PDB file of C-alpha atoms in Angstrom:
ATOM      1  CA  UNK Z   1       3.171 -11.422  15.770  1.00 53.00           C
ATOM      2  CA  UNK Z   2       2.491 -10.079  12.328  1.00 66.00           C
ATOM      3  CA  UNK Z   3       4.966 -10.733   9.556  1.00 84.00           C
ATOM      4  CA  UNK Z   4       4.789 -10.873   5.785  1.00 90.00           C
ATOM      5  CA  UNK Z   5       7.703 -12.124   3.718  1.00 93.00           C
ATOM      6  CA  UNK Z   6       8.299 -12.040   0.002  1.00 95.00           C
ATOM      7  CA  UNK Z   7      11.435 -12.206  -2.142  1.00 96.00           C
ATOM      8  CA  UNK Z   8      13.189  -8.919  -2.729  1.00 94.00           C
ATOM      9  CA  UNK Z   9      13.772  -9.286  -6.430  1.00 96.00           C
ATOM     10  CA  UNK Z  10      13.041 -11.691  -9.269  1.00 98.00           C
ATOM     11  CA  UNK Z  11      14.014 -11.787 -12.917  1.00 98.00           C
ATOM     12  CA  UNK Z  12      12.024 -13.397 -15.719  1.00 97.00           C
ATOM     13  CA  UNK Z  13      11.950 -13.463 -19.500  1.00 97.00           C
ATOM     14  CA  UNK Z  14       9.349 -11.846 -21.717  1.00 97.00           C
ATOM     15  CA  UNK Z  15       6.670 -14.354 -22.674  1.00 97.00           C
ATOM     16  CA  UNK Z  16       7.443 -16.659 -19.752  1.00 97.00           C
ATOM     17  CA  UNK Z  17       5.589 -17.390 -16.496  1.00 98.00           C
ATOM     18  CA  UNK Z  18       6.677 -16.215 -13.064  1.00 98.00           C
ATOM     19  CA  UNK Z  19       5.398 -17.007  -9.583  1.00 98.00           C
ATOM     20  CA  UNK Z  20       5.877 -14.510  -6.777  1.00 98.00           C
ATOM     21  CA  UNK Z  21       5.474 -16.009  -3.330  1.00 97.00           C
ATOM     22  CA  UNK Z  22       4.267 -14.417  -0.134  1.00 96.00           C
ATOM     23  CA  UNK Z  23       4.225 -16.013   3.287  1.00 94.00           C
ATOM     24  CA  UNK Z  24       2.438 -14.492   6.189  1.00 89.00           C
ATOM     25  CA  UNK Z  25       2.054 -14.955   9.895  1.00 82.00           C
ATOM     26  CA  UNK Z  26      -1.008 -13.129  11.033  1.00 66.00           C
ATOM     27  CA  UNK Z  27      -3.475 -14.014  13.698  1.00 68.00           C
ATOM     28  CA  UNK Z  28      -7.131 -13.644  12.886  1.00 69.00           C
ATOM     29  CA  UNK Z  29      -6.463 -13.946   9.168  1.00 72.00           C
ATOM     30  CA  UNK Z  30      -8.806 -11.863   7.071  1.00 74.00           C
ATOM     31  CA  UNK Z  31      -7.626 -12.166   3.509  1.00 86.00           C
ATOM     32  CA  UNK Z  32      -4.592 -11.306   1.452  1.00 92.00           C
ATOM     33  CA  UNK Z  33      -4.136  -8.529  -1.074  1.00 94.00           C
ATOM     34  CA  UNK Z  34      -1.798  -8.147  -4.028  1.00 97.00           C
ATOM     35  CA  UNK Z  35      -0.929  -4.740  -5.433  1.00 97.00           C
ATOM     36  CA  UNK Z  36       1.282  -3.742  -8.354  1.00 97.00           C
ATOM     37  CA  UNK Z  37       3.507  -0.682  -8.191  1.00 95.00           C
ATOM     38  CA  UNK Z  38       5.440   0.624 -11.170  1.00 95.00           C
ATOM     39  CA  UNK Z  39       8.512   2.673 -10.394  1.00 91.00           C
ATOM     40  CA  UNK Z  40       7.562   6.211  -9.470  1.00 88.00           C
ATOM     41  CA  UNK Z  41       3.858   5.429  -9.465  1.00 91.00           C
ATOM     42  CA  UNK Z  42       1.185   4.594  -6.922  1.00 92.00           C
ATOM     43  CA  UNK Z  43       0.241   0.997  -6.092  1.00 94.00           C
ATOM     44  CA  UNK Z  44      -2.771  -0.410  -7.919  1.00 96.00           C
ATOM     45  CA  UNK Z  45      -5.000  -3.230  -6.731  1.00 95.00           C
ATOM     46  CA  UNK Z  46      -4.593  -6.641  -8.343  1.00 96.00           C
ATOM     47  CA  UNK Z  47      -6.441  -9.181  -6.201  1.00 96.00           C
ATOM     48  CA  UNK Z  48      -7.908 -10.064  -2.842  1.00 94.00           C
ATOM     49  CA  UNK Z  49      -8.107 -13.687  -1.676  1.00 94.00           C
ATOM     50  CA  UNK Z  50     -10.089 -14.765   1.343  1.00 91.00           C
ATOM     51  CA  UNK Z  51     -10.738 -18.412   0.553  1.00 93.00           C
ATOM     52  CA  UNK Z  52      -8.272 -21.132  -0.375  1.00 94.00           C
ATOM     53  CA  UNK Z  53      -7.625 -21.742  -4.017  1.00 96.00           C
ATOM     54  CA  UNK Z  54      -6.693 -20.056  -7.231  1.00 96.00           C
ATOM     55  CA  UNK Z  55      -8.414 -16.992  -8.628  1.00 95.00           C
ATOM     56  CA  UNK Z  56      -7.695 -16.116 -12.216  1.00 94.00           C
ATOM     57  CA  UNK Z  57      -7.951 -12.675 -13.711  1.00 92.00           C
ATOM     58  CA  UNK Z  58      -6.628 -12.566 -17.238  1.00 94.00           C
ATOM     59  CA  UNK Z  59      -2.865 -13.097 -17.291  1.00 96.00           C
ATOM     60  CA  UNK Z  60      -2.694 -12.751 -13.515  1.00 97.00           C
ATOM     61  CA  UNK Z  61      -3.775 -15.369 -10.984  1.00 97.00           C
ATOM     62  CA  UNK Z  62      -3.536 -15.365  -7.215  1.00 97.00           C
ATOM     63  CA  UNK Z  63      -3.455 -18.406  -4.979  1.00 97.00           C
ATOM     64  CA  UNK Z  64      -4.062 -18.745  -1.260  1.00 95.00           C
ATOM     65  CA  UNK Z  65      -3.491 -21.538   1.260  1.00 93.00           C
ATOM     66  CA  UNK Z  66      -4.659 -20.454   4.674  1.00 89.00           C
ATOM     67  CA  UNK Z  67      -3.423 -23.609   6.397  1.00 88.00           C
ATOM     68  CA  UNK Z  68       0.097 -22.956   5.121  1.00 90.00           C
ATOM     69  CA  UNK Z  69       0.052 -19.168   5.496  1.00 89.00           C
ATOM     70  CA  UNK Z  70       1.064 -18.910   1.886  1.00 92.00           C
ATOM     71  CA  UNK Z  71       0.013 -17.059  -1.221  1.00 96.00           C
ATOM     72  CA  UNK Z  72       1.445 -16.564  -4.657  1.00 97.00           C
ATOM     73  CA  UNK Z  73       0.855 -14.325  -7.616  1.00 98.00           C
ATOM     74  CA  UNK Z  74       1.209 -16.019 -10.985  1.00 98.00           C
ATOM     75  CA  UNK Z  75       1.916 -13.894 -14.051  1.00 97.00           C
ATOM     76  CA  UNK Z  76       1.632 -15.537 -17.448  1.00 97.00           C
ATOM     77  CA  UNK Z  77       2.780 -14.429 -20.901  1.00 97.00           C
ATOM     78  CA  UNK Z  78       5.011 -11.831 -19.339  1.00 97.00           C
ATOM     79  CA  UNK Z  79       5.243  -8.461 -21.012  1.00 97.00           C
ATOM     80  CA  UNK Z  80       7.845  -5.770 -20.508  1.00 97.00           C
ATOM     81  CA  UNK Z  81       5.182  -3.586 -18.871  1.00 97.00           C
ATOM     82  CA  UNK Z  82       4.918  -6.162 -16.083  1.00 97.00           C
ATOM     83  CA  UNK Z  83       8.242  -4.924 -14.752  1.00 98.00           C
ATOM     84  CA  UNK Z  84       7.163  -3.511 -11.402  1.00 97.00           C
ATOM     85  CA  UNK Z  85       7.117  -4.200  -7.701  1.00 96.00           C
ATOM     86  CA  UNK Z  86       4.463  -6.565  -6.406  1.00 97.00           C
ATOM     87  CA  UNK Z  87       3.255  -6.007  -2.882  1.00 96.00           C
ATOM     88  CA  UNK Z  88       1.314  -8.445  -0.743  1.00 95.00           C
ATOM     89  CA  UNK Z  89      -0.592  -7.310   2.314  1.00 92.00           C
ATOM     90  CA  UNK Z  90      -2.850  -8.792   4.941  1.00 89.00           C
ATOM     91  CA  UNK Z  91      -5.082  -7.178   7.549  1.00 82.00           C
ATOM     92  CA  UNK Z  92      -3.693  -7.051  11.042  1.00 75.00           C
ATOM     93  CA  UNK Z  93      -5.112  -9.744  13.246  1.00 67.00           C
ATOM     94  CA  UNK Z  94      -8.194  -8.638  15.082  1.00 62.00           C
ATOM     95  CA  UNK Z  95      -8.524  -5.447  13.128  1.00 61.00           C
ATOM     96  CA  UNK Z  96     -10.343  -4.600   9.978  1.00 60.00           C
ATOM     97  CA  UNK Z  97      -8.614  -1.306   9.631  1.00 66.00           C
ATOM     98  CA  UNK Z  98      -4.898  -1.847   9.279  1.00 77.00           C
ATOM     99  CA  UNK Z  99      -3.013  -3.689   6.579  1.00 83.00           C
ATOM    100  CA  UNK Z 100       0.401  -5.222   7.175  1.00 86.00           C
ATOM    101  CA  UNK Z 101       2.498  -4.979   4.022  1.00 90.00           C
ATOM    102  CA  UNK Z 102       5.379  -7.011   2.715  1.00 91.00           C
ATOM    103  CA  UNK Z 103       8.414  -5.076   1.484  1.00 91.00           C
ATOM    104  CA  UNK Z 104       7.530  -5.897  -2.121  1.00 94.00           C
ATOM    105  CA  UNK Z 105       9.095  -8.018  -4.839  1.00 96.00           C
ATOM    106  CA  UNK Z 106      10.763  -6.156  -7.655  1.00 96.00           C
ATOM    107  CA  UNK Z 107      10.141  -8.064 -10.881  1.00 98.00           C
ATOM    108  CA  UNK Z 108      12.539  -7.445 -13.745  1.00 98.00           C
ATOM    109  CA  UNK Z 109      11.471  -8.619 -17.205  1.00 97.00           C
ATOM    110  CA  UNK Z 110      14.191  -9.231 -19.769  1.00 96.00           C
ATOM    111  CA  UNK Z 111      13.606  -9.482 -23.527  1.00 94.00           C
TER     112      UNK Z 111
ATOM    113  CA  UNK V   1     -14.364   9.693 -12.080  1.00 66.00           C
ATOM    114  CA  UNK V   2     -11.385  11.629 -10.771  1.00 80.00           C
ATOM    115  CA  UNK V   3      -8.721   9.680  -8.930  1.00 93.00           C
ATOM    116  CA  UNK V   4      -7.069  10.378  -5.620  1.00 96.00           C
ATOM    117  CA  UNK V   5      -5.083  13.585  -5.635  1.00 96.00           C
ATOM    118  CA  UNK V   6      -2.281  14.623  -3.333  1.00 97.00           C
ATOM    119  CA  UNK V   7      -0.623  17.968  -2.903  1.00 97.00           C
ATOM    120  CA  UNK V   8       2.096  18.945  -3.048  1.00 97.00           C
ATOM    121  CA  UNK V   9       3.851  16.330  -5.148  1.00 96.00           C
ATOM    122  CA  UNK V  10       7.312  17.290  -3.988  1.00 97.00           C
ATOM    123  CA  UNK V  11       8.505  19.039  -0.874  1.00 96.00           C
ATOM    124  CA  UNK V  12      11.888  19.950   0.534  1.00 97.00           C
ATOM    125  CA  UNK V  13      12.137  20.915   4.184  1.00 97.00           C
ATOM    126  CA  UNK V  14      14.857  21.253   6.783  1.00 97.00           C
ATOM    127  CA  UNK V  15      15.144  19.514  10.110  1.00 97.00           C
ATOM    128  CA  UNK V  16      12.915  20.938  12.785  1.00 97.00           C
ATOM    129  CA  UNK V  17      10.340  22.317  10.404  1.00 98.00           C
ATOM    130  CA  UNK V  18       6.804  21.071  10.120  1.00 98.00           C
ATOM    131  CA  UNK V  19       4.865  20.035   7.045  1.00 98.00           C
ATOM    132  CA  UNK V  20       1.246  19.495   6.033  1.00 98.00           C
ATOM    133  CA  UNK V  21       0.274  17.156   3.225  1.00 98.00           C
ATOM    134  CA  UNK V  22      -3.152  17.035   1.637  1.00 98.00           C
ATOM    135  CA  UNK V  23      -5.184  14.236   0.118  1.00 98.00           C
ATOM    136  CA  UNK V  24      -8.465  14.401  -1.778  1.00 97.00           C
ATOM    137  CA  UNK V  25     -10.140  10.986  -2.069  1.00 97.00           C
ATOM    138  CA  UNK V  26     -12.311   9.661  -4.838  1.00 96.00           C
ATOM    139  CA  UNK V  27     -15.786  11.096  -4.623  1.00 95.00           C
ATOM    140  CA  UNK V  28     -17.955   8.932  -2.383  1.00 93.00           C
ATOM    141  CA  UNK V  29     -15.051   7.320  -0.562  1.00 94.00           C
ATOM    142  CA  UNK V  30     -15.206   7.914   3.164  1.00 93.00           C
ATOM    143  CA  UNK V  31     -12.031   6.105   4.161  1.00 94.00           C
ATOM    144  CA  UNK V  32      -8.605   7.678   3.765  1.00 96.00           C
ATOM    145  CA  UNK V  33      -5.421   5.915   4.842  1.00 95.00           C
ATOM    146  CA  UNK V  34      -1.923   7.311   4.956  1.00 96.00           C
ATOM    147  CA  UNK V  35       1.272   5.365   4.371  1.00 96.00           C
ATOM    148  CA  UNK V  36       4.983   6.055   4.457  1.00 96.00           C
ATOM    149  CA  UNK V  37       7.085   4.314   1.847  1.00 94.00           C
ATOM    150  CA  UNK V  38      10.871   4.107   1.965  1.00 91.00           C
ATOM    151  CA  UNK V  39      13.191   1.963  -0.155  1.00 83.00           C
ATOM    152  CA  UNK V  40      13.337  -1.574   1.165  1.00 70.00           C
ATOM    153  CA  UNK V  41      10.785  -0.948   3.914  1.00 76.00           C
ATOM    154  CA  UNK V  42       7.576  -1.331   2.027  1.00 81.00           C
ATOM    155  CA  UNK V  43       4.486   0.536   3.016  1.00 90.00           C
ATOM    156  CA  UNK V  44       4.213   1.518   6.647  1.00 92.00           C
ATOM    157  CA  UNK V  45       0.725   2.315   7.858  1.00 91.00           C
ATOM    158  CA  UNK V  46       0.345   5.703   9.515  1.00 94.00           C
ATOM    159  CA  UNK V  47      -3.376   6.043  10.181  1.00 91.00           C
ATOM    160  CA  UNK V  48      -6.825   5.677   8.721  1.00 93.00           C
ATOM    161  CA  UNK V  49      -9.740   8.067   8.872  1.00 94.00           C
ATOM    162  CA  UNK V  50     -13.364   7.255   8.226  1.00 93.00           C
ATOM    163  CA  UNK V  51     -16.068   9.882   8.352  1.00 93.00           C
ATOM    164  CA  UNK V  52     -13.788  12.323  10.177  1.00 94.00           C
ATOM    165  CA  UNK V  53     -12.797   9.789  12.857  1.00 94.00           C
ATOM    166  CA  UNK V  54      -9.397   8.201  13.222  1.00 93.00           C
ATOM    167  CA  UNK V  55     -10.123   4.497  13.312  1.00 89.00           C
ATOM    168  CA  UNK V  56      -6.625   3.169  13.608  1.00 86.00           C
ATOM    169  CA  UNK V  57      -3.082   4.357  14.010  1.00 89.00           C
ATOM    170  CA  UNK V  58       0.219   2.733  13.156  1.00 89.00           C
ATOM    171  CA  UNK V  59       3.416   2.726  15.176  1.00 89.00           C
ATOM    172  CA  UNK V  60       4.624   6.219  14.460  1.00 94.00           C
ATOM    173  CA  UNK V  61       5.564   8.900  16.982  1.00 96.00           C
ATOM    174  CA  UNK V  62       3.144  11.612  17.974  1.00 96.00           C
ATOM    175  CA  UNK V  63       4.896  14.017  15.602  1.00 97.00           C
ATOM    176  CA  UNK V  64       2.748  12.444  12.926  1.00 98.00           C
ATOM    177  CA  UNK V  65      -0.875  13.488  13.050  1.00 97.00           C
ATOM    178  CA  UNK V  66      -3.792  13.766  10.728  1.00 97.00           C
ATOM    179  CA  UNK V  67      -7.356  14.793  10.332  1.00 97.00           C
ATOM    180  CA  UNK V  68     -10.250  14.384   7.974  1.00 97.00           C
ATOM    181  CA  UNK V  69     -12.785  16.971   6.981  1.00 97.00           C
ATOM    182  CA  UNK V  70     -16.501  16.603   6.365  1.00 95.00           C
ATOM    183  CA  UNK V  71     -15.904  16.365   2.616  1.00 94.00           C
ATOM    184  CA  UNK V  72     -13.561  13.403   3.279  1.00 95.00           C
ATOM    185  CA  UNK V  73     -10.459  15.345   2.322  1.00 97.00           C
ATOM    186  CA  UNK V  74      -7.617  14.545   4.666  1.00 98.00           C
ATOM    187  CA  UNK V  75      -4.455  16.215   5.834  1.00 98.00           C
ATOM    188  CA  UNK V  76      -1.377  14.778   7.445  1.00 98.00           C
ATOM    189  CA  UNK V  77       0.987  16.841   9.536  1.00 98.00           C
ATOM    190  CA  UNK V  78       4.516  16.072  10.589  1.00 97.00           C
ATOM    191  CA  UNK V  79       6.093  18.330  13.166  1.00 95.00           C
ATOM    192  CA  UNK V  80       9.745  18.719  14.115  1.00 96.00           C
ATOM    193  CA  UNK V  81      10.958  17.010  10.969  1.00 97.00           C
ATOM    194  CA  UNK V  82      13.873  14.578  11.166  1.00 97.00           C
ATOM    195  CA  UNK V  83      16.146  13.359   8.390  1.00 96.00           C
ATOM    196  CA  UNK V  84      14.552   9.929   8.670  1.00 95.00           C
ATOM    197  CA  UNK V  85      11.179  11.365   7.706  1.00 96.00           C
ATOM    198  CA  UNK V  86      12.348  11.647   4.109  1.00 96.00           C
ATOM    199  CA  UNK V  87      10.041   9.316   2.226  1.00 96.00           C
ATOM    200  CA  UNK V  88       7.171   8.998  -0.185  1.00 96.00           C
ATOM    201  CA  UNK V  89       3.885   9.610   1.599  1.00 97.00           C
ATOM    202  CA  UNK V  90       0.931   7.926  -0.011  1.00 97.00           C
ATOM    203  CA  UNK V  91      -2.702   8.278   0.733  1.00 97.00           C
ATOM    204  CA  UNK V  92      -5.333   5.809  -0.341  1.00 96.00           C
ATOM    205  CA  UNK V  93      -9.087   6.024  -0.376  1.00 96.00           C
ATOM    206  CA  UNK V  94     -11.721   3.333  -0.352  1.00 93.00           C
ATOM    207  CA  UNK V  95     -15.395   2.889   0.283  1.00 92.00           C
ATOM    208  CA  UNK V  96     -15.142   0.885   3.493  1.00 83.00           C
ATOM    209  CA  UNK V  97     -11.572   0.957   4.685  1.00 80.00           C
ATOM    210  CA  UNK V  98      -8.247  -0.783   4.339  1.00 75.00           C
ATOM    211  CA  UNK V  99      -9.856  -4.224   4.008  1.00 79.00           C
ATOM    212  CA  UNK V 100     -11.299  -3.143   0.709  1.00 85.00           C
ATOM    213  CA  UNK V 101      -9.782  -2.221  -2.615  1.00 90.00           C
ATOM    214  CA  UNK V 102      -7.776   0.905  -1.999  1.00 93.00           C
ATOM    215  CA  UNK V 103      -7.070   3.561  -4.607  1.00 95.00           C
ATOM    216  CA  UNK V 104      -3.778   5.297  -4.104  1.00 96.00           C
ATOM    217  CA  UNK V 105      -2.792   8.829  -4.909  1.00 96.00           C
ATOM    218  CA  UNK V 106       0.508   9.634  -6.663  1.00 94.00           C
ATOM    219  CA  UNK V 107       2.164  10.476  -3.360  1.00 96.00           C
ATOM    220  CA  UNK V 108       4.113  13.375  -1.920  1.00 97.00           C
ATOM    221  CA  UNK V 109       7.882  13.021  -2.049  1.00 96.00           C
ATOM    222  CA  UNK V 110       9.238  14.649   1.120  1.00 97.00           C
ATOM    223  CA  UNK V 111      12.931  15.376   1.436  1.00 97.00           C
ATOM    224  CA  UNK V 112      14.270  16.581   4.760  1.00 97.00           C
ATOM    225  CA  UNK V 113      17.680  18.244   4.671  1.00 96.00           C
TER     226      UNK V 113
END
């Protein structure tokens, strides 16, 4: 089957580091996406991992372990504007055309 | 470069009615995907169109349909509306499809009374 799990909500402090985890069970794995969605706004693309390892992009990094079916998004030097929902998604096994989405992790940043 | 636009932004309908939502993708993007988003459910894939052809369809009833025009603009139609259809409907465009960076529109907030 296809399943993507991520925590519902997390809280972190401004200036700190937070790691948002995503576990997936998809056959025919073909990469994992992270999107950011601010309340009342559309999702925006953050990263796409196909190979194992860490990819850094400024304050945001994304990690993938295909053998463990696990990914995380690492946010450093948290800012209040990072308060948002973070969605992970992976293509449906055997298909290049349909993404399976997690329910999203709502990240709350406190001063 | 203009982003993805969706019209209308807000819509209120009653049960049994039908509704048509419109999406204009980024210029040059041939793929348009539609999603339903409800609180706690995440994004649910409805369907994807590429060059006027439906390439894939999610697990939604036949009341949900769509089409894409030659200029890549897409419409989604929901017939015989139910209360449970109240949601944010998002469309996203990309160059190649869903396994590609997608650019989302602001969404249409549909309320069914």
